[in-house]
Amino acid sequence: YNGDWDSAIRNLHSTNNFPEFTGRICPAPCEEACTLNLEDIPVAIKTVEQAIADKAYETGHIRPYPPEKKTGKRVAVIGSGPAGMAAAQQLGRAGHDVHVYERESRPGGLMRYGIPDFKIEKHYIDRRIEQMQG
C-alpha cells in the first residue's frame, strides 16, 4: 500500500464491490482463523477494508467510472439489495444501460431494511447509490 490509496482501493474493488459495507457488517470469521493468530496478531481484515474504503471516498478515489464503450444493450435488475447493486454495478461497467427496480421507497434492500443502524449507518448506502448513479 505505502500510501497509494488508489492502488489499494483498485485492488480491493477487484474482489469486492462494496468494501465499505463488508468492512462494517461481516462477522470476519477469517480473522479468528488467520494463521498469524498462532504466534502474532491476526490480520484485521474488516478494519483494513473499512479504512481503505473510507479513505478512498475521502480522497475522491471512489467515483463514477463510465465505461469506455457502450454496448447499446439495456438490462433490468430487480431488487436493490447487495446482489442487485453488485449486478447493476458490474453490468454498468460492462457498458450496458442498467435500470434497477425496487419495490420499497428507497434502494438498499436488506442492507437498508434488515441490518440495524448500529451495524451500518444508512448514509454509507446512500453514498454508494449516489456514486453508482453518477
PDB file of N, CA and C in Angstrom, residues 23-130:
ATOM      1  N   GLY A  23     -16.794  -4.279   5.330  1.00  0.00           N
ATOM      2  CA  GLY A  23     -15.921  -3.882   6.430  1.00  0.00           C
ATOM      3  C   GLY A  23     -16.684  -3.517   7.690  1.00  0.00           C
ATOM      4  N   ARG A  24     -17.977  -3.319   7.550  1.00  0.00           N
ATOM      5  CA  ARG A  24     -18.790  -2.954   8.711  1.00  0.00           C
ATOM      6  C   ARG A  24     -19.696  -4.082   9.198  1.00  0.00           C
ATOM      7  N   ILE A  25     -20.179  -4.927   8.291  1.00  0.00           N
ATOM      8  CA  ILE A  25     -21.189  -5.899   8.722  1.00  0.00           C
ATOM      9  C   ILE A  25     -20.712  -7.348   8.759  1.00  0.00           C
ATOM     10  N   CYS A  26     -19.597  -7.654   8.124  1.00  0.00           N
ATOM     11  CA  CYS A  26     -19.116  -9.036   8.114  1.00  0.00           C
ATOM     12  C   CYS A  26     -18.627  -9.421   9.518  1.00  0.00           C
ATOM     13  N   PRO A  27     -18.994 -10.608  10.000  1.00  0.00           N
ATOM     14  CA  PRO A  27     -18.511 -11.027  11.323  1.00  0.00           C
ATOM     15  C   PRO A  27     -17.026 -11.413  11.318  1.00  0.00           C
ATOM     16  N   ALA A  28     -16.401 -11.460  10.155  1.00  0.00           N
ATOM     17  CA  ALA A  28     -14.963 -11.707   9.976  1.00  0.00           C
ATOM     18  C   ALA A  28     -14.456 -12.990  10.631  1.00  0.00           C
ATOM     19  N   PRO A  29     -15.038 -14.135  10.293  1.00  0.00           N
ATOM     20  CA  PRO A  29     -14.516 -15.388  10.846  1.00  0.00           C
ATOM     21  C   PRO A  29     -13.088 -15.671  10.376  1.00  0.00           C
ATOM     22  N   CYS A  30     -12.690 -15.035   9.270  1.00  0.00           N
ATOM     23  CA  CYS A  30     -11.326 -15.240   8.759  1.00  0.00           C
ATOM     24  C   CYS A  30     -10.280 -14.696   9.729  1.00  0.00           C
ATOM     25  N   GLU A  31     -10.638 -13.681  10.499  1.00  0.00           N
ATOM     26  CA  GLU A  31      -9.673 -13.118  11.444  1.00  0.00           C
ATOM     27  C   GLU A  31      -9.320 -14.131  12.523  1.00  0.00           C
ATOM     28  N   GLU A  32     -10.317 -14.847  12.986  1.00  0.00           N
ATOM     29  CA  GLU A  32     -10.079 -15.854  14.015  1.00  0.00           C
ATOM     30  C   GLU A  32      -9.277 -17.025  13.451  1.00  0.00           C
ATOM     31  N   ALA A  33      -9.525 -17.346  12.176  1.00  0.00           N
ATOM     32  CA  ALA A  33      -8.843 -18.470  11.539  1.00  0.00           C
ATOM     33  C   ALA A  33      -7.485 -18.091  10.952  1.00  0.00           C
ATOM     34  N   CYS A  34      -7.133 -16.826  10.980  1.00  0.00           N
ATOM     35  CA  CYS A  34      -5.878 -16.352  10.380  1.00  0.00           C
ATOM     36  C   CYS A  34      -4.685 -17.069  11.011  1.00  0.00           C
ATOM     37  N   THR A  35      -3.803 -17.582  10.177  1.00  0.00           N
ATOM     38  CA  THR A  35      -2.646 -18.323  10.693  1.00  0.00           C
ATOM     39  C   THR A  35      -1.697 -17.443  11.506  1.00  0.00           C
ATOM     40  N   LEU A  36      -1.728 -16.147  11.284  1.00  0.00           N
ATOM     41  CA  LEU A  36      -0.903 -15.254  12.103  1.00  0.00           C
ATOM     42  C   LEU A  36      -1.347 -15.262  13.561  1.00  0.00           C
ATOM     43  N   ASN A  37      -2.584 -15.689  13.787  1.00  0.00           N
ATOM     44  CA  ASN A  37      -3.138 -15.726  15.138  1.00  0.00           C
ATOM     45  C   ASN A  37      -2.406 -16.738  16.021  1.00  0.00           C
ATOM     46  N   LEU A  38      -1.659 -17.649  15.423  1.00  0.00           N
ATOM     47  CA  LEU A  38      -0.952 -18.667  16.200  1.00  0.00           C
ATOM     48  C   LEU A  38       0.179 -18.067  17.033  1.00  0.00           C
ATOM     49  N   GLU A  39       0.915 -17.119  16.461  1.00  0.00           N
ATOM     50  CA  GLU A  39       2.056 -16.552  17.171  1.00  0.00           C
ATOM     51  C   GLU A  39       2.057 -15.030  17.213  1.00  0.00           C
ATOM     52  N   ASP A  40       1.141 -14.435  16.528  1.00  0.00           N
ATOM     53  CA  ASP A  40       1.145 -12.981  16.408  1.00  0.00           C
ATOM     54  C   ASP A  40      -0.306 -12.499  16.406  1.00  0.00           C
ATOM     55  N   ILE A  41      -0.498 -11.300  15.959  1.00  0.00           N
ATOM     56  CA  ILE A  41      -1.839 -10.727  15.873  1.00  0.00           C
ATOM     57  C   ILE A  41      -2.389 -11.007  14.480  1.00  0.00           C
ATOM     58  N   PRO A  42      -3.620 -11.520  14.365  1.00  0.00           N
ATOM     59  CA  PRO A  42      -4.183 -11.806  13.041  1.00  0.00           C
ATOM     60  C   PRO A  42      -4.448 -10.526  12.250  1.00  0.00           C
ATOM     61  N   VAL A  43      -4.546 -10.676  10.946  1.00  0.00           N
ATOM     62  CA  VAL A  43      -4.871  -9.548  10.078  1.00  0.00           C
ATOM     63  C   VAL A  43      -6.302  -9.115  10.374  1.00  0.00           C
ATOM     64  N   ALA A  44      -6.488  -7.857  10.693  1.00  0.00           N
ATOM     65  CA  ALA A  44      -7.820  -7.313  10.993  1.00  0.00           C
ATOM     66  C   ALA A  44      -8.458  -6.856   9.680  1.00  0.00           C
ATOM     67  N   ILE A  45      -8.883  -7.826   8.867  1.00  0.00           N
ATOM     68  CA  ILE A  45      -9.333  -7.539   7.510  1.00  0.00           C
ATOM     69  C   ILE A  45     -10.530  -6.591   7.471  1.00  0.00           C
ATOM     70  N   LYS A  46     -11.437  -6.717   8.431  1.00  0.00           N
ATOM     71  CA  LYS A  46     -12.583  -5.792   8.484  1.00  0.00           C
ATOM     72  C   LYS A  46     -12.106  -4.350   8.599  1.00  0.00           C
ATOM     73  N   THR A  47     -11.190  -4.134   9.505  1.00  0.00           N
ATOM     74  CA  THR A  47     -10.667  -2.789   9.737  1.00  0.00           C
ATOM     75  C   THR A  47      -9.905  -2.286   8.517  1.00  0.00           C
ATOM     76  N   VAL A  48      -9.164  -3.169   7.880  1.00  0.00           N
ATOM     77  CA  VAL A  48      -8.408  -2.797   6.683  1.00  0.00           C
ATOM     78  C   VAL A  48      -9.363  -2.383   5.568  1.00  0.00           C
ATOM     79  N   GLU A  49     -10.388  -3.212   5.301  1.00  0.00           N
ATOM     80  CA  GLU A  49     -11.368  -2.891   4.255  1.00  0.00           C
ATOM     81  C   GLU A  49     -12.053  -1.561   4.542  1.00  0.00           C
ATOM     82  N   GLN A  50     -12.486  -1.395   5.763  1.00  0.00           N
ATOM     83  CA  GLN A  50     -13.195  -0.174   6.160  1.00  0.00           C
ATOM     84  C   GLN A  50     -12.295   1.049   5.992  1.00  0.00           C
ATOM     85  N   ALA A  51     -11.053   0.954   6.423  1.00  0.00           N
ATOM     86  CA  ALA A  51     -10.128   2.087   6.328  1.00  0.00           C
ATOM     87  C   ALA A  51      -9.833   2.446   4.874  1.00  0.00           C
ATOM     88  N   ILE A  52      -9.602   1.442   4.040  1.00  0.00           N
ATOM     89  CA  ILE A  52      -9.322   1.709   2.625  1.00  0.00           C
ATOM     90  C   ILE A  52     -10.526   2.353   1.959  1.00  0.00           C
ATOM     91  N   ALA A  53     -11.720   1.812   2.195  1.00  0.00           N
ATOM     92  CA  ALA A  53     -12.932   2.361   1.570  1.00  0.00           C
ATOM     93  C   ALA A  53     -13.195   3.785   2.049  1.00  0.00           C
ATOM     94  N   ASP A  54     -13.086   4.020   3.347  1.00  0.00           N
ATOM     95  CA  ASP A  54     -13.342   5.366   3.875  1.00  0.00           C
ATOM     96  C   ASP A  54     -12.338   6.376   3.326  1.00  0.00           C
ATOM     97  N   LYS A  55     -11.072   5.992   3.284  1.00  0.00           N
ATOM     98  CA  LYS A  55     -10.038   6.890   2.757  1.00  0.00           C
ATOM     99  C   LYS A  55     -10.247   7.130   1.257  1.00  0.00           C
ATOM    100  N   ALA A  56     -10.661   6.107   0.540  1.00  0.00           N
ATOM    101  CA  ALA A  56     -10.895   6.246  -0.900  1.00  0.00           C
ATOM    102  C   ALA A  56     -12.039   7.221  -1.182  1.00  0.00           C
ATOM    103  N   TYR A  57     -13.096   7.159  -0.376  1.00  0.00           N
ATOM    104  CA  TYR A  57     -14.189   8.133  -0.532  1.00  0.00           C
ATOM    105  C   TYR A  57     -13.688   9.534  -0.204  1.00  0.00           C
ATOM    106  N   GLU A  58     -12.980   9.628   0.897  1.00  0.00           N
ATOM    107  CA  GLU A  58     -12.467  10.908   1.389  1.00  0.00           C
ATOM    108  C   GLU A  58     -11.559  11.598   0.363  1.00  0.00           C
ATOM    109  N   THR A  59     -10.770  10.813  -0.340  1.00  0.00           N
ATOM    110  CA  THR A  59      -9.803  11.366  -1.289  1.00  0.00           C
ATOM    111  C   THR A  59     -10.294  11.355  -2.738  1.00  0.00           C
ATOM    112  N   GLY A  60     -11.553  10.973  -2.945  1.00  0.00           N
ATOM    113  CA  GLY A  60     -12.125  11.005  -4.293  1.00  0.00           C
ATOM    114  C   GLY A  60     -11.747   9.839  -5.185  1.00  0.00           C
ATOM    115  N   HIS A  61     -11.251   8.749  -4.603  1.00  0.00           N
ATOM    116  CA  HIS A  61     -10.885   7.584  -5.406  1.00  0.00           C
ATOM    117  C   HIS A  61     -12.071   6.675  -5.691  1.00  0.00           C
ATOM    118  N   ILE A  62     -13.185   6.880  -5.014  1.00  0.00           N
ATOM    119  CA  ILE A  62     -14.412   6.159  -5.361  1.00  0.00           C
ATOM    120  C   ILE A  62     -15.319   7.183  -6.009  1.00  0.00           C
ATOM    121  N   ARG A  63     -15.483   7.015  -7.291  1.00  0.00           N
ATOM    122  CA  ARG A  63     -16.284   7.947  -8.081  1.00  0.00           C
ATOM    123  C   ARG A  63     -16.865   7.163  -9.252  1.00  0.00           C
ATOM    124  N   PRO A  64     -17.802   7.752  -9.966  1.00  0.00           N
ATOM    125  CA  PRO A  64     -18.333   7.038 -11.131  1.00  0.00           C
ATOM    126  C   PRO A  64     -17.238   6.823 -12.184  1.00  0.00           C
ATOM    127  N   TYR A  65     -17.190   5.635 -12.709  1.00  0.00           N
ATOM    128  CA  TYR A  65     -16.272   5.316 -13.802  1.00  0.00           C
ATOM    129  C   TYR A  65     -17.108   4.877 -14.999  1.00  0.00           C
ATOM    130  N   PRO A  66     -17.442   5.820 -15.878  1.00  0.00           N
ATOM    131  CA  PRO A  66     -18.235   5.437 -17.051  1.00  0.00           C
ATOM    132  C   PRO A  66     -17.459   4.433 -17.903  1.00  0.00           C
ATOM    133  N   PRO A  67     -18.172   3.501 -18.523  1.00  0.00           N
ATOM    134  CA  PRO A  67     -17.477   2.522 -19.365  1.00  0.00           C
ATOM    135  C   PRO A  67     -16.845   3.206 -20.573  1.00  0.00           C
ATOM    136  N   GLU A  68     -15.784   2.623 -21.065  1.00  0.00           N
ATOM    137  CA  GLU A  68     -15.117   3.182 -22.238  1.00  0.00           C
ATOM    138  C   GLU A  68     -16.017   3.117 -23.467  1.00  0.00           C
ATOM    139  N   LYS A  69     -16.844   2.080 -23.524  1.00  0.00           N
ATOM    140  CA  LYS A  69     -17.692   1.877 -24.696  1.00  0.00           C
ATOM    141  C   LYS A  69     -19.065   1.374 -24.248  1.00  0.00           C
ATOM    142  N   LYS A  70     -20.122   1.944 -24.792  1.00  0.00           N
ATOM    143  CA  LYS A  70     -21.488   1.488 -24.506  1.00  0.00           C
ATOM    144  C   LYS A  70     -21.844   0.344 -25.451  1.00  0.00           C
ATOM    145  N   THR A  71     -22.589  -0.628 -24.944  1.00  0.00           N
ATOM    146  CA  THR A  71     -22.971  -1.781 -25.765  1.00  0.00           C
ATOM    147  C   THR A  71     -24.283  -1.554 -26.504  1.00  0.00           C
ATOM    148  N   GLY A  72     -25.076  -0.605 -26.019  1.00  0.00           N
ATOM    149  CA  GLY A  72     -26.396  -0.396 -26.601  1.00  0.00           C
ATOM    150  C   GLY A  72     -27.446  -1.338 -26.031  1.00  0.00           C
ATOM    151  N   LYS A  73     -27.043  -2.216 -25.138  1.00  0.00           N
ATOM    152  CA  LYS A  73     -27.979  -3.167 -24.524  1.00  0.00           C
ATOM    153  C   LYS A  73     -28.545  -2.578 -23.248  1.00  0.00           C
ATOM    154  N   ARG A  74     -29.816  -2.907 -22.994  1.00  0.00           N
ATOM    155  CA  ARG A  74     -30.482  -2.448 -21.772  1.00  0.00           C
ATOM    156  C   ARG A  74     -30.766  -3.652 -20.890  1.00  0.00           C
ATOM    157  N   VAL A  75     -30.521  -3.486 -19.593  1.00  0.00           N
ATOM    158  CA  VAL A  75     -30.703  -4.577 -18.642  1.00  0.00           C
ATOM    159  C   VAL A  75     -31.531  -4.083 -17.468  1.00  0.00           C
ATOM    160  N   ALA A  76     -32.504  -4.897 -17.052  1.00  0.00           N
ATOM    161  CA  ALA A  76     -33.294  -4.594 -15.857  1.00  0.00           C
ATOM    162  C   ALA A  76     -32.782  -5.459 -14.711  1.00  0.00           C
ATOM    163  N   VAL A  77     -32.568  -4.844 -13.564  1.00  0.00           N
ATOM    164  CA  VAL A  77     -32.179  -5.565 -12.351  1.00  0.00           C
ATOM    165  C   VAL A  77     -33.330  -5.405 -11.375  1.00  0.00           C
ATOM    166  N   ILE A  78     -33.844  -6.515 -10.890  1.00  0.00           N
ATOM    167  CA  ILE A  78     -34.969  -6.487  -9.964  1.00  0.00           C
ATOM    168  C   ILE A  78     -34.426  -6.601  -8.549  1.00  0.00           C
ATOM    169  N   GLY A  79     -34.631  -5.551  -7.776  1.00  0.00           N
ATOM    170  CA  GLY A  79     -34.181  -5.515  -6.391  1.00  0.00           C
ATOM    171  C   GLY A  79     -32.870  -4.771  -6.251  1.00  0.00           C
ATOM    172  N   SER A  80     -32.785  -3.979  -5.185  1.00  0.00           N
ATOM    173  CA  SER A  80     -31.586  -3.156  -4.979  1.00  0.00           C
ATOM    174  C   SER A  80     -30.845  -3.535  -3.712  1.00  0.00           C
ATOM    175  N   GLY A  81     -30.942  -4.804  -3.345  1.00  0.00           N
ATOM    176  CA  GLY A  81     -30.150  -5.284  -2.219  1.00  0.00           C
ATOM    177  C   GLY A  81     -28.707  -5.467  -2.657  1.00  0.00           C
ATOM    178  N   PRO A  82     -27.888  -6.097  -1.836  1.00  0.00           N
ATOM    179  CA  PRO A  82     -26.470  -6.252  -2.172  1.00  0.00           C
ATOM    180  C   PRO A  82     -26.234  -6.937  -3.523  1.00  0.00           C
ATOM    181  N   ALA A  83     -26.970  -8.002  -3.805  1.00  0.00           N
ATOM    182  CA  ALA A  83     -26.771  -8.714  -5.077  1.00  0.00           C
ATOM    183  C   ALA A  83     -27.221  -7.866  -6.257  1.00  0.00           C
ATOM    184  N   GLY A  84     -28.361  -7.202  -6.135  1.00  0.00           N
ATOM    185  CA  GLY A  84     -28.852  -6.341  -7.208  1.00  0.00           C
ATOM    186  C   GLY A  84     -27.917  -5.180  -7.472  1.00  0.00           C
ATOM    187  N   MET A  85     -27.414  -4.577  -6.397  1.00  0.00           N
ATOM    188  CA  MET A  85     -26.479  -3.457  -6.559  1.00  0.00           C
ATOM    189  C   MET A  85     -25.175  -3.916  -7.213  1.00  0.00           C
ATOM    190  N   ALA A  86     -24.670  -5.082  -6.803  1.00  0.00           N
ATOM    191  CA  ALA A  86     -23.431  -5.596  -7.394  1.00  0.00           C
ATOM    192  C   ALA A  86     -23.638  -5.926  -8.872  1.00  0.00           C
ATOM    193  N   ALA A  87     -24.778  -6.547  -9.187  1.00  0.00           N
ATOM    194  CA  ALA A  87     -25.073  -6.866 -10.587  1.00  0.00           C
ATOM    195  C   ALA A  87     -25.172  -5.593 -11.415  1.00  0.00           C
ATOM    196  N   ALA A  88     -25.880  -4.596 -10.897  1.00  0.00           N
ATOM    197  CA  ALA A  88     -26.033  -3.329 -11.618  1.00  0.00           C
ATOM    198  C   ALA A  88     -24.680  -2.668 -11.846  1.00  0.00           C
ATOM    199  N   GLN A  89     -23.838  -2.699 -10.841  1.00  0.00           N
ATOM    200  CA  GLN A  89     -22.524  -2.074 -10.977  1.00  0.00           C
ATOM    201  C   GLN A  89     -21.679  -2.783 -12.035  1.00  0.00           C
ATOM    202  N   GLN A  90     -21.645  -4.100 -11.998  1.00  0.00           N
ATOM    203  CA  GLN A  90     -20.842  -4.851 -12.968  1.00  0.00           C
ATOM    204  C   GLN A  90     -21.386  -4.688 -14.389  1.00  0.00           C
ATOM    205  N   LEU A  91     -22.706  -4.714 -14.532  1.00  0.00           N
ATOM    206  CA  LEU A  91     -23.317  -4.536 -15.856  1.00  0.00           C
ATOM    207  C   LEU A  91     -23.047  -3.140 -16.401  1.00  0.00           C
ATOM    208  N   GLY A  92     -23.123  -2.136 -15.528  1.00  0.00           N
ATOM    209  CA  GLY A  92     -22.823  -0.767 -15.942  1.00  0.00           C
ATOM    210  C   GLY A  92     -21.377  -0.617 -16.379  1.00  0.00           C
ATOM    211  N   ARG A  93     -20.475  -1.245 -15.641  1.00  0.00           N
ATOM    212  CA  ARG A  93     -19.053  -1.197 -16.009  1.00  0.00           C
ATOM    213  C   ARG A  93     -18.800  -1.870 -17.358  1.00  0.00           C
ATOM    214  N   ALA A  94     -19.647  -2.858 -17.687  1.00  0.00           N
ATOM    215  CA  ALA A  94     -19.509  -3.568 -18.965  1.00  0.00           C
ATOM    216  C   ALA A  94     -20.093  -2.766 -20.123  1.00  0.00           C
ATOM    217  N   GLY A  95     -20.733  -1.628 -19.822  1.00  0.00           N
ATOM    218  CA  GLY A  95     -21.237  -0.764 -20.878  1.00  0.00           C
ATOM    219  C   GLY A  95     -22.720  -0.860 -21.155  1.00  0.00           C
ATOM    220  N   HIS A  96     -23.432  -1.621 -20.345  1.00  0.00           N
ATOM    221  CA  HIS A  96     -24.874  -1.760 -20.541  1.00  0.00           C
ATOM    222  C   HIS A  96     -25.626  -0.618 -19.860  1.00  0.00           C
ATOM    223  N   ASP A  97     -26.793  -0.298 -20.391  1.00  0.00           N
ATOM    224  CA  ASP A  97     -27.689   0.686 -19.775  1.00  0.00           C
ATOM    225  C   ASP A  97     -28.517  -0.079 -18.743  1.00  0.00           C
ATOM    226  N   VAL A  98     -28.326   0.201 -17.467  1.00  0.00           N
ATOM    227  CA  VAL A  98     -28.931  -0.590 -16.392  1.00  0.00           C
ATOM    228  C   VAL A  98     -30.026   0.200 -15.690  1.00  0.00           C
ATOM    229  N   HIS A  99     -31.161  -0.458 -15.475  1.00  0.00           N
ATOM    230  CA  HIS A  99     -32.259   0.119 -14.702  1.00  0.00           C
ATOM    231  C   HIS A  99     -32.558  -0.825 -13.547  1.00  0.00           C
ATOM    232  N   VAL A 100     -32.523  -0.299 -12.326  1.00  0.00           N
ATOM    233  CA  VAL A 100     -32.782  -1.097 -11.131  1.00  0.00           C
ATOM    234  C   VAL A 100     -34.197  -0.795 -10.659  1.00  0.00           C
ATOM    235  N   TYR A 101     -34.960  -1.850 -10.430  1.00  0.00           N
ATOM    236  CA  TYR A 101     -36.336  -1.715  -9.955  1.00  0.00           C
ATOM    237  C   TYR A 101     -36.412  -2.219  -8.522  1.00  0.00           C
ATOM    238  N   GLU A 102     -37.003  -1.414  -7.663  1.00  0.00           N
ATOM    239  CA  GLU A 102     -37.097  -1.724  -6.235  1.00  0.00           C
ATOM    240  C   GLU A 102     -38.512  -1.444  -5.760  1.00  0.00           C
ATOM    241  N   ARG A 103     -39.102  -2.362  -5.016  1.00  0.00           N
ATOM    242  CA  ARG A 103     -40.475  -2.162  -4.546  1.00  0.00           C
ATOM    243  C   ARG A 103     -40.560  -1.212  -3.356  1.00  0.00           C
ATOM    244  N   GLU A 104     -39.493  -1.121  -2.577  1.00  0.00           N
ATOM    245  CA  GLU A 104     -39.504  -0.226  -1.421  1.00  0.00           C
ATOM    246  C   GLU A 104     -39.291   1.216  -1.875  1.00  0.00           C
ATOM    247  N   SER A 105     -39.542   2.146  -0.978  1.00  0.00           N
ATOM    248  CA  SER A 105     -39.422   3.559  -1.338  1.00  0.00           C
ATOM    249  C   SER A 105     -37.966   4.000  -1.517  1.00  0.00           C
ATOM    250  N   ARG A 106     -37.034   3.278  -0.903  1.00  0.00           N
ATOM    251  CA  ARG A 106     -35.618   3.645  -1.016  1.00  0.00           C
ATOM    252  C   ARG A 106     -34.800   2.402  -1.357  1.00  0.00           C
ATOM    253  N   PRO A 107     -33.765   2.561  -2.162  1.00  0.00           N
ATOM    254  CA  PRO A 107     -32.931   1.409  -2.514  1.00  0.00           C
ATOM    255  C   PRO A 107     -32.044   0.968  -1.353  1.00  0.00           C
ATOM    256  N   GLY A 108     -31.574  -0.258  -1.444  1.00  0.00           N
ATOM    257  CA  GLY A 108     -30.659  -0.787  -0.436  1.00  0.00           C
ATOM    258  C   GLY A 108     -31.035  -2.171   0.041  1.00  0.00           C
ATOM    259  N   GLY A 109     -32.302  -2.552  -0.154  1.00  0.00           N
ATOM    260  CA  GLY A 109     -32.738  -3.896   0.216  1.00  0.00           C
ATOM    261  C   GLY A 109     -32.425  -4.246   1.655  1.00  0.00           C
ATOM    262  N   LEU A 110     -31.888  -5.441   1.838  1.00  0.00           N
ATOM    263  CA  LEU A 110     -31.595  -5.950   3.178  1.00  0.00           C
ATOM    264  C   LEU A 110     -30.643  -5.045   3.949  1.00  0.00           C
ATOM    265  N   MET A 111     -29.707  -4.425   3.256  1.00  0.00           N
ATOM    266  CA  MET A 111     -28.764  -3.545   3.961  1.00  0.00           C
ATOM    267  C   MET A 111     -29.487  -2.370   4.606  1.00  0.00           C
ATOM    268  N   ARG A 112     -30.511  -1.856   3.938  1.00  0.00           N
ATOM    269  CA  ARG A 112     -31.238  -0.713   4.484  1.00  0.00           C
ATOM    270  C   ARG A 112     -32.304  -1.145   5.485  1.00  0.00           C
ATOM    271  N   TYR A 113     -33.040  -2.196   5.153  1.00  0.00           N
ATOM    272  CA  TYR A 113     -34.208  -2.546   5.956  1.00  0.00           C
ATOM    273  C   TYR A 113     -33.998  -3.723   6.906  1.00  0.00           C
ATOM    274  N   GLY A 114     -32.907  -4.465   6.752  1.00  0.00           N
ATOM    275  CA  GLY A 114     -32.718  -5.644   7.583  1.00  0.00           C
ATOM    276  C   GLY A 114     -31.535  -5.585   8.532  1.00  0.00           C
ATOM    277  N   ILE A 115     -30.653  -4.623   8.330  1.00  0.00           N
ATOM    278  CA  ILE A 115     -29.466  -4.516   9.188  1.00  0.00           C
ATOM    279  C   ILE A 115     -29.598  -3.252  10.031  1.00  0.00           C
ATOM    280  N   PRO A 116     -29.492  -3.377  11.346  1.00  0.00           N
ATOM    281  CA  PRO A 116     -29.688  -2.204  12.211  1.00  0.00           C
ATOM    282  C   PRO A 116     -28.597  -1.143  12.034  1.00  0.00           C
ATOM    283  N   ASP A 117     -28.957   0.086  12.363  1.00  0.00           N
ATOM    284  CA  ASP A 117     -28.048   1.225  12.206  1.00  0.00           C
ATOM    285  C   ASP A 117     -26.741   1.073  12.983  1.00  0.00           C
ATOM    286  N   PHE A 118     -26.762   0.359  14.106  1.00  0.00           N
ATOM    287  CA  PHE A 118     -25.516   0.242  14.862  1.00  0.00           C
ATOM    288  C   PHE A 118     -24.498  -0.634  14.120  1.00  0.00           C
ATOM    289  N   LYS A 119     -24.945  -1.424  13.136  1.00  0.00           N
ATOM    290  CA  LYS A 119     -24.036  -2.225  12.312  1.00  0.00           C
ATOM    291  C   LYS A 119     -23.570  -1.458  11.079  1.00  0.00           C
ATOM    292  N   ILE A 120     -24.516  -0.746  10.430  1.00  0.00           N
ATOM    293  CA  ILE A 120     -24.158   0.066   9.265  1.00  0.00           C
ATOM    294  C   ILE A 120     -25.104   1.255   9.185  1.00  0.00           C
ATOM    295  N   GLU A 121     -24.525   2.425   9.279  1.00  0.00           N
ATOM    296  CA  GLU A 121     -25.332   3.644   9.169  1.00  0.00           C
ATOM    297  C   GLU A 121     -25.765   3.794   7.715  1.00  0.00           C
ATOM    298  N   LYS A 122     -26.996   4.211   7.519  1.00  0.00           N
ATOM    299  CA  LYS A 122     -27.592   4.216   6.182  1.00  0.00           C
ATOM    300  C   LYS A 122     -26.962   5.225   5.229  1.00  0.00           C
ATOM    301  N   HIS A 123     -26.250   6.201   5.735  1.00  0.00           N
ATOM    302  CA  HIS A 123     -25.610   7.158   4.824  1.00  0.00           C
ATOM    303  C   HIS A 123     -24.527   6.486   3.982  1.00  0.00           C
ATOM    304  N   TYR A 124     -23.970   5.359   4.448  1.00  0.00           N
ATOM    305  CA  TYR A 124     -22.997   4.631   3.635  1.00  0.00           C
ATOM    306  C   TYR A 124     -23.673   4.039   2.399  1.00  0.00           C
ATOM    307  N   ILE A 125     -24.893   3.565   2.573  1.00  0.00           N
ATOM    308  CA  ILE A 125     -25.661   3.020   1.449  1.00  0.00           C
ATOM    309  C   ILE A 125     -26.007   4.144   0.481  1.00  0.00           C
ATOM    310  N   ASP A 126     -26.495   5.262   1.018  1.00  0.00           N
ATOM    311  CA  ASP A 126     -26.869   6.408   0.175  1.00  0.00           C
ATOM    312  C   ASP A 126     -25.671   6.914  -0.623  1.00  0.00           C
ATOM    313  N   ARG A 127     -24.531   6.970   0.021  1.00  0.00           N
ATOM    314  CA  ARG A 127     -23.317   7.455  -0.639  1.00  0.00           C
ATOM    315  C   ARG A 127     -22.947   6.556  -1.819  1.00  0.00           C
ATOM    316  N   ARG A 128     -23.035   5.251  -1.638  1.00  0.00           N
ATOM    317  CA  ARG A 128     -22.687   4.322  -2.717  1.00  0.00           C
ATOM    318  C   ARG A 128     -23.706   4.399  -3.853  1.00  0.00           C
ATOM    319  N   ILE A 129     -24.973   4.507  -3.513  1.00  0.00           N
ATOM    320  CA  ILE A 129     -26.002   4.607  -4.554  1.00  0.00           C
ATOM    321  C   ILE A 129     -25.799   5.875  -5.373  1.00  0.00           C
ATOM    322  N   GLU A 130     -25.477   6.961  -4.706  1.00  0.00           N
ATOM    323  CA  GLU A 130     -25.178   8.221  -5.407  1.00  0.00           C
ATOM    324  C   GLU A 130     -24.017   8.035  -6.378  1.00  0.00           C
TER     325      GLU A 130
END
